[in-house]
Coordinates of N, CA and C in Angstrom, one line a residue:
X1 N 0.8 -1.2 0.0 CA 0.0 0.0 0.0 C 0.9 1.3 0.0
X2 N 2.0 1.2 0.8 CA 2.8 2.4 0.9 C 3.5 2.7 -0.5
X3 N 3.8 1.6 -1.3 CA 4.4 1.8 -2.6 C 3.4 2.6 -3.5
X4 N 2.2 2.3 -3.4 CA 1.1 2.9 -4.3 C 1.0 4.4 -3.9
X5 N 1.1 4.6 -2.6 CA 1.0 6.1 -2.2 C 2.2 6.9 -2.6
X6 N 3.4 6.3 -2.6 CA 4.5 7.0 -3.2 C 4.4 7.2 -4.7
X7 N 3.9 6.2 -5.4 CA 3.6 6.4 -6.9 C 2.6 7.5 -7.1
X8 N 1.5 7.5 -6.4 CA 0.5 8.6 -6.5 C 1.1 9.9 -6.2
X9 N 1.9 10.0 -5.2 CA 2.5 11.3 -4.8 C 3.6 11.8 -5.9
X10 N 4.3 10.8 -6.5 CA 5.2 11.1 -7.6 C 4.4 11.6 -8.8
X11 N 3.4 10.9 -9.1 CA 2.6 11.3 -10.3 C 2.0 12.7 -10.1
X12 N 1.5 13.0 -8.9 CA 1.0 14.3 -8.7 C 2.1 15.4 -8.8
X13 N 3.2 15.1 -8.2 CA 4.4 16.0 -8.2 C 4.8 16.3 -9.7
X14 N 5.0 15.3 -10.5 CA 5.3 15.5 -11.9 C 4.3 16.3 -12.6
X15 N 3.0 16.1 -12.4 CA 2.0 16.9 -13.1 C 2.1 18.3 -12.6
X16 N 2.3 18.6 -11.4 CA 2.5 19.9 -10.9 C 3.6 20.6 -11.5
X17 N 4.8 20.0 -11.6 CA 6.0 20.5 -12.2 C 5.8 20.8 -13.7
X18 N 5.1 19.9 -14.3 CA 4.8 20.1 -15.8 C 3.9 21.4 -16.0
X19 N 3.0 21.6 -15.1 CA 2.0 22.7 -15.2 C 2.8 24.0 -14.9
X20 N 3.8 24.0 -14.1 CA 4.6 25.2 -13.8 C 5.7 25.4 -14.8
X21 N 5.9 24.5 -15.7 CA 7.1 24.6 -16.6 C 7.0 25.9 -17.5
X22 N 5.8 26.3 -17.9 CA 5.8 27.5 -18.6 C 4.7 27.4 -19.7
X23 N 4.3 28.5 -20.2 CA 3.3 28.6 -21.3 C 3.7 29.7 -22.2
X24 N 4.3 29.4 -23.3 CA 4.6 30.5 -24.2 C 3.5 30.6 -25.3
X25 N 3.0 31.8 -25.5 CA 1.8 32.0 -26.4 C 2.1 33.2 -27.2
X26 N 1.9 33.0 -28.5 CA 1.9 34.2 -29.4 C 0.5 34.7 -29.4
X27 N 0.4 36.0 -29.0 CA -1.0 36.7 -28.9 C -1.4 37.1 -30.2
X28 N -2.7 36.9 -30.4 CA -3.4 37.5 -31.7 C -3.4 39.0 -31.5
X29 N -3.4 39.7 -32.6 CA -3.4 41.2 -32.7 C -4.4 41.8 -31.8
X30 N -5.6 41.3 -31.8 CA -6.7 41.9 -31.0 C -6.6 41.5 -29.5
X31 N -5.6 40.8 -29.1 CA -5.3 40.6 -27.6 C -4.1 41.3 -27.1
X32 N -3.5 42.2 -28.0 CA -2.3 42.9 -27.5 C -2.7 43.8 -26.3
X33 N -2.0 43.8 -25.2 CA -2.3 44.7 -24.1 C -2.1 46.1 -24.5
X34 N -3.2 46.9 -24.1 CA -3.2 48.3 -24.5 C -2.0 49.1 -23.9
X35 N -1.5 48.7 -22.8 CA -0.3 49.4 -22.1 C 0.9 49.2 -23.0
X36 N 1.0 48.0 -23.6 CA 2.2 47.8 -24.4 C 2.1 48.5 -25.7
X37 N 0.9 48.5 -26.4 CA 0.8 49.2 -27.6 C 0.9 50.8 -27.4
X38 N 0.4 51.2 -26.3 CA 0.6 52.6 -26.0 C 2.1 53.0 -25.8
X39 N 2.8 52.2 -25.2 CA 4.2 52.4 -25.0 C 4.9 52.5 -26.4
X40 N 4.6 51.5 -27.2 CA 5.3 51.4 -28.5 C 4.9 52.6 -29.4
X41 N 3.6 53.1 -29.3 CA 3.1 54.2 -30.1 C 3.8 55.5 -29.6
X42 N 4.1 55.6 -28.3 CA 4.6 56.8 -27.8 C 6.1 56.9 -28.1
X43 N 6.9 55.8 -28.0 CA 8.4 55.8 -28.1 C 8.9 55.3 -29.4
X44 N 8.1 54.6 -30.1 CA 8.6 54.0 -31.3 C 7.7 54.4 -32.5
X45 N 7.4 55.6 -32.7 CA 6.5 56.1 -33.7 C 7.0 55.6 -35.1
X46 N 6.2 55.2 -35.9 CA 6.6 54.6 -37.2 C 6.9 53.2 -37.1
X47 N 7.0 52.6 -36.0 CA 7.2 51.1 -35.9 C 5.9 50.4 -35.7
X48 N 5.9 49.2 -36.2 CA 4.8 48.3 -36.1 C 5.2 47.1 -35.2
X49 N 4.2 46.6 -34.4 CA 4.4 45.4 -33.7 C 4.2 44.3 -34.5
X50 N 5.2 43.4 -34.7 CA 5.1 42.2 -35.5 C 4.6 41.0 -34.8
X51 N 5.0 41.0 -33.4 CA 4.6 39.8 -32.6 C 4.7 40.1 -31.2
X52 N 3.8 39.6 -30.4 CA 4.0 39.7 -29.0 C 3.8 38.3 -28.4
X53 N 4.8 37.8 -27.7 CA 4.8 36.5 -27.1 C 4.6 36.7 -25.5
X54 N 3.7 36.0 -25.0 CA 3.4 36.0 -23.6 C 4.1 34.7 -23.0
X55 N 4.9 34.9 -22.0 CA 5.7 33.7 -21.4 C 5.2 33.6 -19.9
X56 N 4.6 32.6 -19.6 CA 4.2 32.3 -18.2 C 5.2 31.2 -17.7
X57 N 5.9 31.6 -16.7 CA 6.9 30.7 -16.1 C 7.2 31.0 -14.7
X58 N 7.2 30.0 -13.9 CA 7.5 30.1 -12.4 C 6.6 31.1 -11.8
X59 N 5.3 31.1 -12.1 CA 4.3 31.9 -11.6 C 4.5 33.5 -11.9
X60 N 5.3 33.7 -13.1 CA 5.5 35.1 -13.4 C 5.0 35.1 -14.9
X61 N 4.6 36.3 -15.4 CA 4.2 36.5 -16.7 C 5.1 37.6 -17.3
X62 N 5.7 37.4 -18.5 CA 6.5 38.3 -19.2 C 6.0 38.4 -20.7
X63 N 6.3 39.5 -21.3 CA 5.9 39.7 -22.7 C 7.1 40.1 -23.5
X64 N 7.3 39.4 -24.6 CA 8.4 39.8 -25.5 C 7.7 40.4 -26.8
X65 N 8.1 41.6 -27.1 CA 7.5 42.4 -28.1 C 8.5 42.6 -29.2
X66 N 8.2 42.3 -30.5 CA 9.1 42.4 -31.6 C 8.5 43.5 -32.5
X67 N 9.3 44.4 -32.9 CA 8.9 45.5 -33.8 C 9.5 45.3 -35.2
X68 N 8.9 45.8 -36.2 CA 9.3 45.7 -37.6 C 10.6 46.4 -37.9
X69 N 11.0 47.3 -36.9 CA 12.2 48.1 -37.1 C 13.4 47.4 -36.4
X70 N 13.2 46.2 -36.0 CA 14.4 45.5 -35.4 C 14.5 45.6 -33.9
X71 N 13.6 46.3 -33.2 CA 13.7 46.3 -31.7 C 13.0 45.2 -31.1
X72 N 13.5 44.8 -29.9 CA 12.8 43.8 -29.1 C 12.7 44.4 -27.7
X73 N 11.5 44.4 -27.2 CA 11.2 44.9 -25.9 C 10.6 43.8 -25.0
X74 N 10.9 43.9 -23.8 CA 10.4 42.9 -22.8 C 9.7 43.7 -21.7
X75 N 8.5 43.2 -21.3 CA 7.6 43.8 -20.3 C 7.4 42.7 -19.2
X76 N 7.2 43.2 -18.0 CA 6.8 42.3 -16.9 C 5.3 42.1 -16.9
X77 N 4.8 41.3 -16.0 CA 3.3 41.0 -15.9 C 2.5 42.3 -15.6
X78 N 3.2 43.3 -15.1 CA 2.4 44.6 -14.9 C 2.6 45.5 -16.0
X79 N 3.0 45.1 -17.1 CA 3.2 45.8 -18.3 C 4.2 47.0 -18.2
X80 N 5.2 46.8 -17.4 CA 6.3 47.8 -17.2 C 7.5 47.2 -18.0
X81 N 8.1 48.1 -18.8 CA 9.2 47.7 -19.7 C 10.4 47.3 -18.7
X82 N 11.1 46.2 -19.1 CA 12.3 45.8 -18.4 C 13.5 45.6 -19.2
X83 N 13.3 45.6 -20.6 CA 14.5 45.4 -21.5 C 14.1 45.9 -22.8
X84 N 15.1 46.7 -23.4 CA 14.9 47.2 -24.8 C 16.2 47.0 -25.5
X85 N 16.2 46.3 -26.6 CA 17.4 46.2 -27.4 C 17.2 46.4 -28.9
X86 N 18.2 46.8 -29.7 CA 18.2 46.9 -31.0 C 18.8 45.6 -31.6
X87 N 18.3 45.1 -32.7 CA 18.9 43.9 -33.2 C 20.3 43.9 -33.7
X88 N 20.8 45.1 -33.9 CA 22.2 45.3 -34.3 C 22.7 46.5 -33.6
X89 N 24.0 46.6 -33.5 CA 24.6 47.7 -32.8 C 24.7 49.0 -33.7
X90 N 24.0 49.0 -34.7 CA 24.0 50.2 -35.6 C 22.7 51.1 -35.3
X91 N 21.8 50.6 -34.5 CA 20.5 51.3 -34.4 C 20.5 51.8 -32.9
X92 N 20.3 53.1 -32.8 CA 20.2 53.7 -31.5 C 18.8 53.6 -30.9
X93 N 18.7 53.4 -29.6 CA 17.5 53.4 -28.9 C 16.9 54.8 -28.8
X94 N 15.6 55.0 -28.9 CA 15.0 56.3 -28.8 C 15.4 56.9 -27.4
X95 N 15.8 58.2 -27.4 CA 16.2 58.8 -26.1 C 15.0 58.8 -25.2
X96 N 13.8 58.8 -25.6 CA 12.6 58.9 -24.7 C 12.5 57.6 -23.8
X97 N 13.2 56.4 -24.2 CA 13.0 55.2 -23.4 C 14.1 55.0 -22.4
X98 N 15.1 56.0 -22.4 CA 16.2 55.9 -21.5 C 15.9 56.9 -20.3
X99 N 16.0 56.4 -19.1 CA 15.8 57.4 -18.0 C 16.8 58.6 -18.1
X100 N 16.2 59.8 -17.8 CA 16.9 61.1 -18.1 C 18.3 61.1 -17.5
X101 N 18.5 60.7 -16.3 CA 19.8 60.7 -15.6 C 20.8 59.8 -16.3
X102 N 20.4 58.7 -16.7 CA 21.3 57.8 -17.5 C 21.7 58.4 -18.9
X103 N 20.7 58.9 -19.5 CA 20.9 59.5 -20.9 C 21.9 60.7 -20.7
X104 N 21.7 61.5 -19.7 CA 22.5 62.6 -19.4 C 24.0 62.2 -19.2
X105 N 24.2 61.2 -18.4 CA 25.5 60.7 -18.1 C 26.2 60.2 -19.4
X106 N 25.5 59.4 -20.2 CA 26.0 58.9 -21.4 C 26.3 60.0 -22.4
X107 N 25.5 61.0 -22.5 CA 25.7 62.0 -23.5 C 26.9 62.8 -23.1
X108 N 27.1 63.1 -21.8 CA 28.2 63.8 -21.3 C 29.5 63.1 -21.4
X109 N 29.5 61.8 -21.0 CA 30.8 61.0 -20.9 C 31.2 60.2 -22.1
X110 N 30.2 60.0 -23.0 CA 30.4 59.2 -24.2 C 29.7 59.9 -25.4
X111 N 30.2 61.2 -25.7 CA 29.4 61.9 -26.7 C 29.4 61.4 -28.1
X112 N 30.3 60.5 -28.5 CA 30.4 60.0 -29.8 C 29.8 58.6 -29.9
X113 N 29.1 58.2 -28.8 CA 28.5 56.8 -28.8 C 27.0 57.0 -28.4
X114 N 26.3 55.9 -28.7 CA 24.9 55.8 -28.3 C 24.5 54.5 -27.8
X115 N 23.3 54.5 -27.1 CA 22.8 53.3 -26.5 C 22.1 52.4 -27.4
X116 N 22.5 51.1 -27.3 CA 21.8 50.1 -28.1 C 21.0 49.1 -27.4
X117 N 21.2 49.1 -26.0 CA 20.5 48.2 -25.2 C 20.3 48.8 -23.8
X118 N 19.1 48.7 -23.2 CA 18.8 49.1 -21.8 C 18.1 48.0 -21.1
X119 N 18.5 47.7 -19.9 CA 18.0 46.6 -19.1 C 17.8 47.0 -17.7
X120 N 16.6 46.6 -17.1 CA 16.3 46.8 -15.7 C 16.1 45.6 -15.0
X121 N 16.6 45.4 -13.9 CA 16.4 44.3 -13.0 C 16.1 44.8 -11.6
X122 N 16.0 43.9 -10.6 CA 15.5 44.4 -9.3 C 16.6 45.1 -8.5
X123 N 17.8 45.1 -9.0 CA 18.9 45.7 -8.3 C 19.6 46.9 -9.0
X124 N 19.5 46.9 -10.3 CA 20.2 47.9 -11.1 C 19.6 48.0 -12.5
X125 N 20.2 49.1 -13.3 CA 19.9 49.3 -14.6 C 21.3 49.2 -15.4
X126 N 21.2 48.7 -16.6 CA 22.3 48.6 -17.4 C 22.1 49.1 -18.8
X127 N 23.1 49.7 -19.5 CA 23.1 50.1 -20.8 C 24.2 49.5 -21.5
X128 N 24.1 49.2 -22.8 CA 25.2 48.8 -23.6 C 25.3 49.9 -24.7
X129 N 26.5 50.3 -25.0 CA 26.8 51.3 -26.0 C 27.2 50.7 -27.3
X130 N 27.3 51.4 -28.4 CA 27.6 50.8 -29.7 C 29.0 50.5 -29.7
X131 N 29.9 50.9 -28.8 CA 31.3 50.5 -28.7 C 31.5 49.3 -27.8
X132 N 30.5 48.6 -27.4 CA 30.5 47.4 -26.6 C 30.8 47.6 -25.1
X133 N 30.7 48.9 -24.7 CA 30.9 49.2 -23.2 C 29.5 48.9 -22.6
X134 N 29.6 48.3 -21.4 CA 28.3 48.1 -20.6 C 28.5 49.0 -19.4
X135 N 27.4 49.9 -19.1 CA 27.5 50.7 -18.0 C 26.4 50.4 -17.1
X136 N 26.7 50.2 -15.8 CA 25.8 49.8 -14.8 C 25.4 51.1 -14.0
X137 N 24.1 51.2 -13.6 CA 23.6 52.3 -12.8 C 22.7 51.7 -11.7
X138 N 22.5 52.4 -10.6 CA 21.6 51.9 -9.6 C 20.2 52.2 -10.1
X139 N 19.2 51.9 -9.3 CA 17.9 52.1 -9.7 C 17.4 53.5 -9.8
X140 N 18.2 54.4 -9.2 CA 17.9 55.9 -9.3 C 18.7 56.5 -10.5
X141 N 19.5 55.7 -11.2 CA 20.2 56.2 -12.4 C 21.6 56.7 -12.0
X142 N 22.1 56.5 -10.8 CA 23.4 56.9 -10.4 C 24.5 55.9 -11.0
X143 N 25.5 56.4 -11.6 CA 26.5 55.6 -12.2 C 27.2 54.7 -11.2
X144 N 27.4 53.4 -11.5 CA 28.1 52.4 -10.7 C 29.4 52.0 -11.2
X145 N 29.5 51.5 -12.5 CA 30.7 51.0 -13.0 C 30.6 50.8 -14.5
X146 N 31.8 50.6 -15.2 CA 31.8 50.4 -16.6 C 32.5 49.0 -16.9
X147 N 32.0 48.3 -17.8 CA 32.6 47.0 -18.2 C 32.9 47.1 -19.7
X148 N 34.2 47.0 -20.0 CA 34.6 47.0 -21.4 C 34.8 45.6 -21.9
X149 N 33.9 45.2 -22.9 CA 34.1 43.8 -23.4 C 35.3 43.7 -24.3

């Protein structure tokens, strides 16, 4: 009897883990979140959304947004942007998507370069420049360090 209970517990555990593994879905156009489309319209005028993928994983939801101009944006489950990158290092991110303090720092200290990637996590913000420099900032936009690849 004990062996059957272990097998049942194992079966239930496997089913639970499979359910938590994730759900990646390409959203139909009529299901695009209005917060995401508003952000794109405001900061990427002239760009069209080609695809939005919703990723549900580990009890979190994230959205990957692809634009016809080669940009990829990521949003969290609350529709706040967390990552913006250009598909190549020749395309500058719009100034309007970069926090003002970070943009000011880059403009002052790297006047001949531009930002091709911005990333936000729970501890810091990072930007990558077209010269492969990675700059780290705290959540308030204060410069922390530079990493030269």
